[in-house]
């Protein structure tokens, strides 16, 4: 097992990464009171709820099991968590445990942020995407029909337990979706890691334990560093949104759950790379390298065929990075170096939205 720390002063917390993490006595160390509310979904709970409950035998454990999928990441289903917390009379010392992927982590974390004005929660991510990205950093929330993750709060967990063994039950398409976020870290911060991914993508898709452990550790290491520097995304942390402005528009347009988040991020990152190339910041060879890696990861490189520039512009205009009416995008200055900017050529953006190369 490897351990990282997200350094936030008195709110710092550990990330445990390794095979069999769930079988170790780690969860109990981070539960403050006697009450625990396990939040999971109908797919994950039958697989791992027993292991979680066994490690919490000294606590009063209640649970809420939600439907599985991005389509259910809304206020109505989020409210079911409060229904159970109140029905079972959970107090301010309760701890919520998010057992699932990014949807469950976001919903449980947001509930923890709001219940009695804030209670503790622990992330137990069960997808690659949630292990390398959404479980770390304290972004929580739900979707609105008009925009993804537009309702939420910053609320840090007290611990993250990333058990690499749970990835053995992850469908291939979900594994590929997680790889989109892993690739992102190389693109924005670590060119050597990007090259490592080029050389090890087959091992990752084959679920080689050593390769996955390294990819998860390096991804979490980069994210922990950025969160420690900029918890509320006022600066460097925004770089983690490479491809997300385009990607969130794709998810909203297609209907939540039709495109997995990682799939939309992959296509959105290709659009960001294309625009970066049109701006003269990266060259065509760089774009080709990025495209080859996304293809090798089993990910789409183009948005839905029915999305027009008008669709993109309408949906991107309510992106969280819009300030004072100006759209800001994360673009690439090189592989391994990104920037958040509103200084991009509108004509070049239109060409990217039209899919012209």
mmCIF file of C-alpha atoms in Angstrom:
data_model
loop_
_atom_site.group_PDB
_atom_site.id
_atom_site.type_symbol
_atom_site.label_atom_id
_atom_site.label_comp_id
_atom_site.label_asym_id
_atom_site.label_seq_id
_atom_site.Cartn_x
_atom_site.Cartn_y
_atom_site.Cartn_z
ATOM 1 C CA UNK A 1 0.000 0.000 0.000
ATOM 2 C CA UNK A 2 1.107 3.534 -0.790
ATOM 3 C CA UNK A 3 -0.143 6.625 0.994
ATOM 4 C CA UNK A 4 -0.365 10.211 -0.216
ATOM 5 C CA UNK A 5 -1.469 13.256 1.760
ATOM 6 C CA UNK A 6 -3.616 16.107 0.502
ATOM 7 C CA UNK A 7 -2.024 18.941 2.439
ATOM 8 C CA UNK A 8 -4.724 21.324 3.618
ATOM 9 C CA UNK A 9 -3.467 22.156 7.090
ATOM 10 C CA UNK A 10 -5.781 20.888 9.800
ATOM 11 C CA UNK A 11 -8.079 19.476 7.098
ATOM 12 C CA UNK A 12 -5.352 17.348 5.481
ATOM 13 C CA UNK A 13 -6.270 13.763 4.684
ATOM 14 C CA UNK A 14 -4.666 10.563 3.428
ATOM 15 C CA UNK A 15 -5.175 8.732 0.143
ATOM 16 C CA UNK A 16 -4.530 5.007 0.542
ATOM 17 C CA UNK A 17 -3.702 3.224 -2.724
ATOM 18 C CA UNK A 18 -3.128 -0.483 -3.170
ATOM 19 C CA UNK A 19 -4.479 -3.992 -3.548
ATOM 20 C CA UNK A 20 -6.685 -5.121 -0.679
ATOM 21 C CA UNK A 21 -7.024 -1.691 0.959
ATOM 22 C CA UNK A 22 -10.657 -2.477 1.781
ATOM 23 C CA UNK A 23 -9.591 -5.578 3.708
ATOM 24 C CA UNK A 24 -7.397 -3.562 6.064
ATOM 25 C CA UNK A 25 -8.610 -1.799 9.203
ATOM 26 C CA UNK A 26 -8.462 1.670 7.719
ATOM 27 C CA UNK A 27 -12.070 2.823 7.557
ATOM 28 C CA UNK A 28 -12.642 2.635 11.299
ATOM 29 C CA UNK A 29 -9.686 4.929 11.955
ATOM 30 C CA UNK A 30 -11.480 7.774 10.195
ATOM 31 C CA UNK A 31 -14.975 7.432 11.705
ATOM 32 C CA UNK A 32 -15.503 10.040 14.420
ATOM 33 C CA UNK A 33 -18.744 9.014 16.124
ATOM 34 C CA UNK A 34 -20.773 5.827 16.356
ATOM 35 C CA UNK A 35 -23.008 6.337 13.336
ATOM 36 C CA UNK A 36 -22.173 5.563 9.707
ATOM 37 C CA UNK A 37 -24.325 6.022 6.620
ATOM 38 C CA UNK A 38 -23.120 3.930 3.690
ATOM 39 C CA UNK A 39 -24.099 5.452 0.338
ATOM 40 C CA UNK A 40 -23.744 3.175 -2.669
ATOM 41 C CA UNK A 41 -25.572 2.062 -5.806
ATOM 42 C CA UNK A 42 -27.340 -1.059 -6.979
ATOM 43 C CA UNK A 43 -24.328 -2.281 -8.963
ATOM 44 C CA UNK A 44 -21.526 -1.747 -6.452
ATOM 45 C CA UNK A 45 -23.280 -2.485 -3.160
ATOM 46 C CA UNK A 46 -23.728 -6.250 -3.769
ATOM 47 C CA UNK A 47 -20.019 -6.537 -4.558
ATOM 48 C CA UNK A 48 -18.373 -4.571 -1.748
ATOM 49 C CA UNK A 49 -20.852 -3.561 0.945
ATOM 50 C CA UNK A 50 -20.043 -6.719 2.984
ATOM 51 C CA UNK A 51 -16.326 -5.883 3.131
ATOM 52 C CA UNK A 52 -17.082 -2.319 4.212
ATOM 53 C CA UNK A 53 -19.590 -3.371 6.864
ATOM 54 C CA UNK A 54 -17.242 -6.028 8.234
ATOM 55 C CA UNK A 55 -14.568 -3.412 8.865
ATOM 56 C CA UNK A 56 -17.164 -1.251 10.647
ATOM 57 C CA UNK A 57 -18.633 -3.908 12.949
ATOM 58 C CA UNK A 58 -18.213 -1.678 16.026
ATOM 59 C CA UNK A 59 -20.378 1.066 14.513
ATOM 60 C CA UNK A 60 -24.075 1.563 13.802
ATOM 61 C CA UNK A 61 -24.177 1.240 10.019
ATOM 62 C CA UNK A 62 -27.187 2.300 7.964
ATOM 63 C CA UNK A 63 -27.311 2.491 4.206
ATOM 64 C CA UNK A 64 -28.957 4.105 1.223
ATOM 65 C CA UNK A 65 -28.661 2.318 -2.116
ATOM 66 C CA UNK A 66 -29.307 4.497 -5.162
ATOM 67 C CA UNK A 67 -29.833 3.599 -8.813
ATOM 68 C CA UNK A 68 -26.646 3.326 -10.849
ATOM 69 C CA UNK A 69 -25.821 5.949 -13.446
ATOM 70 C CA UNK A 70 -25.225 9.599 -14.268
ATOM 71 C CA UNK A 71 -28.914 9.967 -15.123
ATOM 72 C CA UNK A 72 -29.702 9.725 -11.391
ATOM 73 C CA UNK A 73 -27.212 12.371 -10.243
ATOM 74 C CA UNK A 74 -29.936 14.881 -9.504
ATOM 75 C CA UNK A 75 -31.569 16.655 -6.596
ATOM 76 C CA UNK A 76 -34.401 14.143 -6.302
ATOM 77 C CA UNK A 77 -32.125 11.141 -5.786
ATOM 78 C CA UNK A 78 -29.701 13.190 -3.688
ATOM 79 C CA UNK A 79 -32.584 13.938 -1.329
ATOM 80 C CA UNK A 80 -32.974 10.207 -0.626
ATOM 81 C CA UNK A 81 -29.728 10.370 1.339
ATOM 82 C CA UNK A 82 -31.250 12.972 3.666
ATOM 83 C CA UNK A 83 -34.403 10.896 3.991
ATOM 84 C CA UNK A 84 -32.358 8.037 5.448
ATOM 85 C CA UNK A 85 -30.139 10.251 7.597
ATOM 86 C CA UNK A 86 -33.209 11.789 9.214
ATOM 87 C CA UNK A 87 -35.196 8.558 9.416
ATOM 88 C CA UNK A 88 -32.309 6.857 11.236
ATOM 89 C CA UNK A 89 -31.695 9.978 13.378
ATOM 90 C CA UNK A 90 -28.081 10.542 12.447
ATOM 91 C CA UNK A 91 -26.392 13.346 14.369
ATOM 92 C CA UNK A 92 -23.506 15.701 13.677
ATOM 93 C CA UNK A 93 -20.885 13.067 14.466
ATOM 94 C CA UNK A 94 -22.112 10.737 11.732
ATOM 95 C CA UNK A 95 -19.789 9.750 8.894
ATOM 96 C CA UNK A 96 -21.003 9.172 5.351
ATOM 97 C CA UNK A 97 -19.106 6.605 3.301
ATOM 98 C CA UNK A 98 -19.282 6.950 -0.476
ATOM 99 C CA UNK A 99 -18.881 3.466 -1.951
ATOM 100 C CA UNK A 100 -19.010 3.743 -5.727
ATOM 101 C CA UNK A 101 -17.830 5.763 -8.689
ATOM 102 C CA UNK A 102 -17.857 9.467 -9.308
ATOM 103 C CA UNK A 103 -21.636 9.833 -9.180
ATOM 104 C CA UNK A 104 -21.913 8.300 -5.720
ATOM 105 C CA UNK A 105 -18.848 10.172 -4.476
ATOM 106 C CA UNK A 106 -20.203 13.511 -5.670
ATOM 107 C CA UNK A 107 -23.696 12.929 -4.272
ATOM 108 C CA UNK A 108 -22.605 11.547 -0.905
ATOM 109 C CA UNK A 109 -20.012 14.294 -0.512
ATOM 110 C CA UNK A 110 -22.552 16.989 -1.305
ATOM 111 C CA UNK A 111 -24.991 15.458 1.189
ATOM 112 C CA UNK A 112 -22.221 15.438 3.800
ATOM 113 C CA UNK A 113 -21.512 19.106 3.055
ATOM 114 C CA UNK A 114 -25.155 20.022 3.696
ATOM 115 C CA UNK A 115 -26.417 17.657 6.405
ATOM 116 C CA UNK A 116 -26.610 19.602 9.672
ATOM 117 C CA UNK A 117 -24.297 22.144 7.970
ATOM 118 C CA UNK A 118 -21.513 19.667 7.415
ATOM 119 C CA UNK A 119 -20.491 16.184 8.553
ATOM 120 C CA UNK A 120 -17.527 13.941 7.767
ATOM 121 C CA UNK A 121 -17.361 11.638 4.790
ATOM 122 C CA UNK A 122 -14.962 9.039 3.416
ATOM 123 C CA UNK A 123 -14.437 8.257 -0.250
ATOM 124 C CA UNK A 124 -14.185 4.586 -1.273
ATOM 125 C CA UNK A 125 -13.956 4.946 -5.077
ATOM 126 C CA UNK A 126 -14.665 1.820 -7.122
ATOM 127 C CA UNK A 127 -13.940 3.040 -10.668
ATOM 128 C CA UNK A 128 -10.643 4.088 -12.173
ATOM 129 C CA UNK A 129 -12.013 7.528 -12.952
ATOM 130 C CA UNK A 130 -13.088 8.125 -9.369
ATOM 131 C CA UNK A 131 -9.839 6.738 -7.966
ATOM 132 C CA UNK A 132 -7.653 9.061 -10.027
ATOM 133 C CA UNK A 133 -9.853 12.140 -10.053
ATOM 134 C CA UNK A 134 -13.278 12.724 -8.547
ATOM 135 C CA UNK A 135 -12.641 11.191 -5.102
ATOM 136 C CA UNK A 136 -9.773 13.604 -4.419
ATOM 137 C CA UNK A 137 -10.142 17.332 -3.917
ATOM 138 C CA UNK A 138 -13.536 17.895 -2.340
ATOM 139 C CA UNK A 139 -15.621 18.805 -5.368
ATOM 140 C CA UNK A 140 -19.139 17.533 -4.704
ATOM 141 C CA UNK A 141 -22.467 18.126 -6.383
ATOM 142 C CA UNK A 142 -25.294 17.104 -8.652
ATOM 143 C CA UNK A 143 -26.337 17.865 -12.207
ATOM 144 C CA UNK A 144 -29.025 20.239 -13.429
ATOM 145 C CA UNK A 145 -30.823 19.705 -16.751
ATOM 146 C CA UNK A 146 -29.150 22.895 -18.015
ATOM 147 C CA UNK A 147 -25.621 22.013 -16.951
ATOM 148 C CA UNK A 148 -23.416 19.341 -15.386
ATOM 149 C CA UNK A 149 -22.268 19.757 -11.759
ATOM 150 C CA UNK A 150 -23.793 23.219 -11.526
ATOM 151 C CA UNK A 151 -25.155 22.624 -7.998
ATOM 152 C CA UNK A 152 -22.661 21.620 -5.334
ATOM 153 C CA UNK A 153 -20.076 22.548 -2.718
ATOM 154 C CA UNK A 154 -16.423 22.157 -1.868
ATOM 155 C CA UNK A 155 -16.284 19.639 0.987
ATOM 156 C CA UNK A 156 -13.150 17.602 1.578
ATOM 157 C CA UNK A 157 -13.293 13.952 2.644
ATOM 158 C CA UNK A 158 -11.443 12.793 5.750
ATOM 159 C CA UNK A 159 -9.841 9.906 3.833
ATOM 160 C CA UNK A 160 -9.783 8.230 0.404
ATOM 161 C CA UNK A 161 -9.392 4.452 0.079
ATOM 162 C CA UNK A 162 -8.490 3.411 -3.472
ATOM 163 C CA UNK A 163 -8.404 -0.390 -3.589
ATOM 164 C CA UNK A 164 -6.947 -1.420 -6.938
ATOM 165 C CA UNK A 165 -8.487 -4.904 -6.642
ATOM 166 C CA UNK A 166 -11.992 -3.520 -7.153
ATOM 167 C CA UNK A 167 -11.003 -2.572 -10.704
ATOM 168 C CA UNK A 168 -11.105 -6.286 -11.585
ATOM 169 C CA UNK A 169 -14.910 -6.071 -11.672
ATOM 170 C CA UNK A 170 -14.950 -2.838 -13.683
ATOM 171 C CA UNK A 171 -16.311 -3.139 -17.245
ATOM 172 C CA UNK A 172 -13.779 -2.412 -19.995
ATOM 173 C CA UNK A 173 -15.667 0.672 -21.138
ATOM 174 C CA UNK A 174 -15.497 2.118 -17.614
ATOM 175 C CA UNK A 175 -11.777 1.376 -17.395
ATOM 176 C CA UNK A 176 -11.215 3.259 -20.650
ATOM 177 C CA UNK A 177 -13.265 6.175 -19.337
ATOM 178 C CA UNK A 178 -10.970 6.419 -16.338
ATOM 179 C CA UNK A 179 -7.916 6.409 -18.572
ATOM 180 C CA UNK A 180 -9.108 9.702 -20.095
ATOM 181 C CA UNK A 181 -8.498 11.435 -16.770
ATOM 182 C CA UNK A 182 -5.136 9.686 -16.361
ATOM 183 C CA UNK A 183 -4.040 10.962 -19.785
ATOM 184 C CA UNK A 184 -5.155 14.438 -18.742
ATOM 185 C CA UNK A 185 -2.578 14.543 -15.951
ATOM 186 C CA UNK A 186 0.230 13.867 -18.385
ATOM 187 C CA UNK A 187 -1.031 16.526 -20.762
ATOM 188 C CA UNK A 188 -1.349 19.314 -18.204
ATOM 189 C CA UNK A 189 1.587 18.644 -15.899
ATOM 190 C CA UNK A 190 3.974 15.810 -16.739
ATOM 191 C CA UNK A 191 5.271 15.128 -20.250
ATOM 192 C CA UNK A 192 7.307 12.158 -18.982
ATOM 193 C CA UNK A 193 4.140 10.594 -17.558
ATOM 194 C CA UNK A 194 2.435 11.116 -20.916
ATOM 195 C CA UNK A 195 5.288 9.233 -22.598
ATOM 196 C CA UNK A 196 5.019 6.503 -19.968
ATOM 197 C CA UNK A 197 1.338 6.171 -20.819
ATOM 198 C CA UNK A 198 2.166 5.835 -24.512
ATOM 199 C CA UNK A 199 4.499 2.966 -23.644
ATOM 200 C CA UNK A 200 2.214 1.268 -21.119
ATOM 201 C CA UNK A 201 -1.324 1.736 -22.419
ATOM 202 C CA UNK A 202 -1.723 -1.939 -23.332
ATOM 203 C CA UNK A 203 -0.608 -2.976 -19.845
ATOM 204 C CA UNK A 204 -3.156 -0.603 -18.322
ATOM 205 C CA UNK A 205 -5.991 -1.895 -20.486
ATOM 206 C CA UNK A 206 -4.938 -5.450 -19.621
ATOM 207 C CA UNK A 207 -5.256 -4.468 -15.925
ATOM 208 C CA UNK A 208 -1.624 -5.079 -15.085
ATOM 209 C CA UNK A 209 -1.580 -4.467 -11.324
ATOM 210 C CA UNK A 210 1.779 -2.680 -11.226
ATOM 211 C CA UNK A 211 0.929 -0.410 -14.150
ATOM 212 C CA UNK A 212 -2.454 0.521 -12.684
ATOM 213 C CA UNK A 213 -0.978 1.187 -9.252
ATOM 214 C CA UNK A 214 1.620 3.537 -10.715
ATOM 215 C CA UNK A 215 -0.920 5.356 -12.923
ATOM 216 C CA UNK A 216 -3.274 5.853 -9.981
ATOM 217 C CA UNK A 217 -0.496 6.994 -7.659
ATOM 218 C CA UNK A 218 0.978 9.490 -10.126
ATOM 219 C CA UNK A 219 -2.457 10.871 -11.020
ATOM 220 C CA UNK A 220 -3.403 11.328 -7.369
ATOM 221 C CA UNK A 221 0.002 12.821 -6.628
ATOM 222 C CA UNK A 222 -0.484 15.510 -9.271
ATOM 223 C CA UNK A 223 -4.037 16.242 -8.176
ATOM 224 C CA UNK A 224 -3.115 16.384 -4.482
ATOM 225 C CA UNK A 225 -0.391 18.908 -5.292
ATOM 226 C CA UNK A 226 -2.783 21.131 -7.235
ATOM 227 C CA UNK A 227 -5.544 20.925 -4.616
ATOM 228 C CA UNK A 228 -3.074 21.849 -1.857
ATOM 229 C CA UNK A 229 -2.026 24.921 -3.856
ATOM 230 C CA UNK A 230 -5.521 25.975 -4.919
ATOM 231 C CA UNK A 231 -8.349 24.262 -3.059
ATOM 232 C CA UNK A 232 -11.182 26.387 -4.465
ATOM 233 C CA UNK A 233 -10.028 26.468 -8.081
ATOM 234 C CA UNK A 234 -9.073 30.124 -8.249
ATOM 235 C CA UNK A 235 -5.884 29.387 -10.176
ATOM 236 C CA UNK A 236 -3.761 26.343 -10.976
ATOM 237 C CA UNK A 237 -6.433 23.775 -10.048
ATOM 238 C CA UNK A 238 -8.514 24.920 -13.011
ATOM 239 C CA UNK A 239 -5.964 23.199 -15.265
ATOM 240 C CA UNK A 240 -7.532 19.914 -14.162
ATOM 241 C CA UNK A 241 -10.507 20.872 -16.348
ATOM 242 C CA UNK A 242 -8.665 20.253 -19.625
ATOM 243 C CA UNK A 243 -11.301 19.068 -22.095
ATOM 244 C CA UNK A 244 -14.086 19.427 -19.545
ATOM 245 C CA UNK A 245 -15.764 22.554 -20.932
ATOM 246 C CA UNK A 246 -16.289 20.808 -24.272
ATOM 247 C CA UNK A 247 -16.891 17.480 -22.520
ATOM 248 C CA UNK A 248 -19.572 18.729 -20.156
ATOM 249 C CA UNK A 249 -21.375 20.262 -23.128
ATOM 250 C CA UNK A 250 -21.298 16.853 -24.834
ATOM 251 C CA UNK A 251 -22.716 15.124 -21.751
ATOM 252 C CA UNK A 252 -25.487 17.672 -21.308
ATOM 253 C CA UNK A 253 -26.431 17.635 -24.990
ATOM 254 C CA UNK A 254 -26.443 13.843 -25.293
ATOM 255 C CA UNK A 255 -28.358 13.354 -22.050
ATOM 256 C CA UNK A 256 -26.620 12.416 -18.802
ATOM 257 C CA UNK A 257 -25.351 8.866 -18.936
ATOM 258 C CA UNK A 258 -25.406 8.496 -22.718
ATOM 259 C CA UNK A 259 -21.726 9.395 -22.867
ATOM 260 C CA UNK A 260 -19.565 8.366 -19.936
ATOM 261 C CA UNK A 261 -17.750 11.314 -18.388
ATOM 262 C CA UNK A 262 -14.351 10.017 -19.473
ATOM 263 C CA UNK A 263 -15.537 9.498 -23.026
ATOM 264 C CA UNK A 264 -16.771 13.087 -23.197
ATOM 265 C CA UNK A 265 -13.524 14.352 -21.650
ATOM 266 C CA UNK A 266 -11.506 12.469 -24.288
ATOM 267 C CA UNK A 267 -13.436 14.022 -27.160
ATOM 268 C CA UNK A 268 -13.347 17.407 -25.407
ATOM 269 C CA UNK A 269 -9.590 17.175 -24.878
ATOM 270 C CA UNK A 270 -9.106 16.460 -28.570
ATOM 271 C CA UNK A 271 -11.077 19.631 -29.297
ATOM 272 C CA UNK A 272 -8.878 21.581 -26.875
ATOM 273 C CA UNK A 273 -5.786 20.146 -28.575
ATOM 274 C CA UNK A 274 -7.162 21.037 -31.994
ATOM 275 C CA UNK A 275 -7.799 24.630 -30.919
ATOM 276 C CA UNK A 276 -4.355 24.820 -29.301
ATOM 277 C CA UNK A 277 -2.851 23.738 -32.620
ATOM 278 C CA UNK A 278 -4.856 26.332 -34.533
ATOM 279 C CA UNK A 279 -3.504 28.940 -32.125
ATOM 280 C CA UNK A 280 0.031 27.837 -32.945
ATOM 281 C CA UNK A 281 0.751 26.693 -29.383
ATOM 282 C CA UNK A 282 1.265 23.008 -30.192
ATOM 283 C CA UNK A 283 1.983 21.418 -33.555
ATOM 284 C CA UNK A 284 0.183 18.821 -35.637
ATOM 285 C CA UNK A 285 2.536 16.073 -34.448
ATOM 286 C CA UNK A 286 1.514 16.803 -30.854
ATOM 287 C CA UNK A 287 -2.153 16.540 -31.813
ATOM 288 C CA UNK A 288 -1.485 13.243 -33.556
ATOM 289 C CA UNK A 289 0.280 11.855 -30.458
ATOM 290 C CA UNK A 290 -2.671 12.822 -28.272
ATOM 291 C CA UNK A 291 -5.132 11.296 -30.732
ATOM 292 C CA UNK A 292 -3.185 8.028 -30.925
ATOM 293 C CA UNK A 293 -3.101 7.714 -27.150
ATOM 294 C CA UNK A 294 -6.832 8.278 -26.761
ATOM 295 C CA UNK A 295 -7.491 5.726 -29.496
ATOM 296 C CA UNK A 296 -5.130 3.253 -27.807
ATOM 297 C CA UNK A 297 -7.128 3.767 -24.613
ATOM 298 C CA UNK A 298 -10.342 2.845 -26.438
ATOM 299 C CA UNK A 299 -11.805 6.333 -26.263
ATOM 300 C CA UNK A 300 -13.701 8.508 -28.758
ATOM 301 C CA UNK A 301 -11.881 11.413 -30.349
ATOM 302 C CA UNK A 302 -14.840 13.307 -31.822
ATOM 303 C CA UNK A 303 -18.049 14.712 -30.311
ATOM 304 C CA UNK A 304 -21.506 13.435 -31.302
ATOM 305 C CA UNK A 305 -22.196 13.983 -34.988
ATOM 306 C CA UNK A 306 -25.404 15.877 -34.241
ATOM 307 C CA UNK A 307 -23.704 18.555 -32.112
ATOM 308 C CA UNK A 308 -23.502 21.871 -33.927
ATOM 309 C CA UNK A 309 -21.399 24.929 -33.023
ATOM 310 C CA UNK A 310 -24.636 26.509 -31.787
ATOM 311 C CA UNK A 311 -25.172 23.600 -29.394
ATOM 312 C CA UNK A 312 -21.639 23.920 -28.035
ATOM 313 C CA UNK A 313 -21.798 27.696 -27.674
ATOM 314 C CA UNK A 314 -25.128 27.599 -25.841
ATOM 315 C CA UNK A 315 -23.989 24.964 -23.368
ATOM 316 C CA UNK A 316 -20.466 26.299 -22.852
ATOM 317 C CA UNK A 317 -21.845 29.757 -22.075
ATOM 318 C CA UNK A 318 -23.006 28.492 -18.656
ATOM 319 C CA UNK A 319 -19.774 26.675 -17.848
ATOM 320 C CA UNK A 320 -18.415 27.334 -14.355
ATOM 321 C CA UNK A 321 -15.248 28.864 -15.819
ATOM 322 C CA UNK A 322 -17.187 31.679 -17.495
ATOM 323 C CA UNK A 323 -16.301 34.959 -15.753
ATOM 324 C CA UNK A 324 -17.982 38.276 -16.490
ATOM 325 C CA UNK A 325 -19.485 36.821 -19.637
ATOM 326 C CA UNK A 326 -16.127 35.619 -21.016
ATOM 327 C CA UNK A 327 -15.567 31.936 -21.710
ATOM 328 C CA UNK A 328 -12.273 30.589 -20.400
ATOM 329 C CA UNK A 329 -10.773 27.386 -21.750
ATOM 330 C CA UNK A 330 -7.911 25.129 -20.698
ATOM 331 C CA UNK A 331 -5.555 24.894 -23.665
ATOM 332 C CA UNK A 332 -2.157 23.313 -24.261
ATOM 333 C CA UNK A 333 1.084 25.217 -24.705
ATOM 334 C CA UNK A 334 2.952 21.905 -24.957
ATOM 335 C CA UNK A 335 2.424 18.299 -23.941
ATOM 336 C CA UNK A 336 2.875 18.598 -20.194
ATOM 337 C CA UNK A 337 2.028 22.299 -20.014
ATOM 338 C CA UNK A 338 -1.445 23.867 -19.978
ATOM 339 C CA UNK A 339 -2.962 27.288 -19.393
ATOM 340 C CA UNK A 340 -6.402 28.693 -18.539
ATOM 341 C CA UNK A 341 -7.189 31.547 -20.894
ATOM 342 C CA UNK A 342 -9.909 33.660 -22.428
ATOM 343 C CA UNK A 343 -7.429 34.889 -25.031
ATOM 344 C CA UNK A 344 -8.229 32.529 -27.861
ATOM 345 C CA UNK A 345 -9.161 33.277 -31.442
ATOM 346 C CA UNK A 346 -12.935 33.090 -31.913
ATOM 347 C CA UNK A 347 -12.582 32.120 -35.573
ATOM 348 C CA UNK A 348 -10.260 29.261 -34.606
ATOM 349 C CA UNK A 349 -12.745 28.126 -31.962
ATOM 350 C CA UNK A 350 -15.496 28.101 -34.565
ATOM 351 C CA UNK A 351 -13.359 25.934 -36.855
ATOM 352 C CA UNK A 352 -12.740 23.524 -33.986
ATOM 353 C CA UNK A 353 -16.470 23.378 -33.217
ATOM 354 C CA UNK A 354 -17.143 22.682 -36.912
ATOM 355 C CA UNK A 355 -14.648 19.845 -36.854
ATOM 356 C CA UNK A 356 -12.402 21.242 -39.601
ATOM 357 C CA UNK A 357 -8.773 20.033 -39.530
#
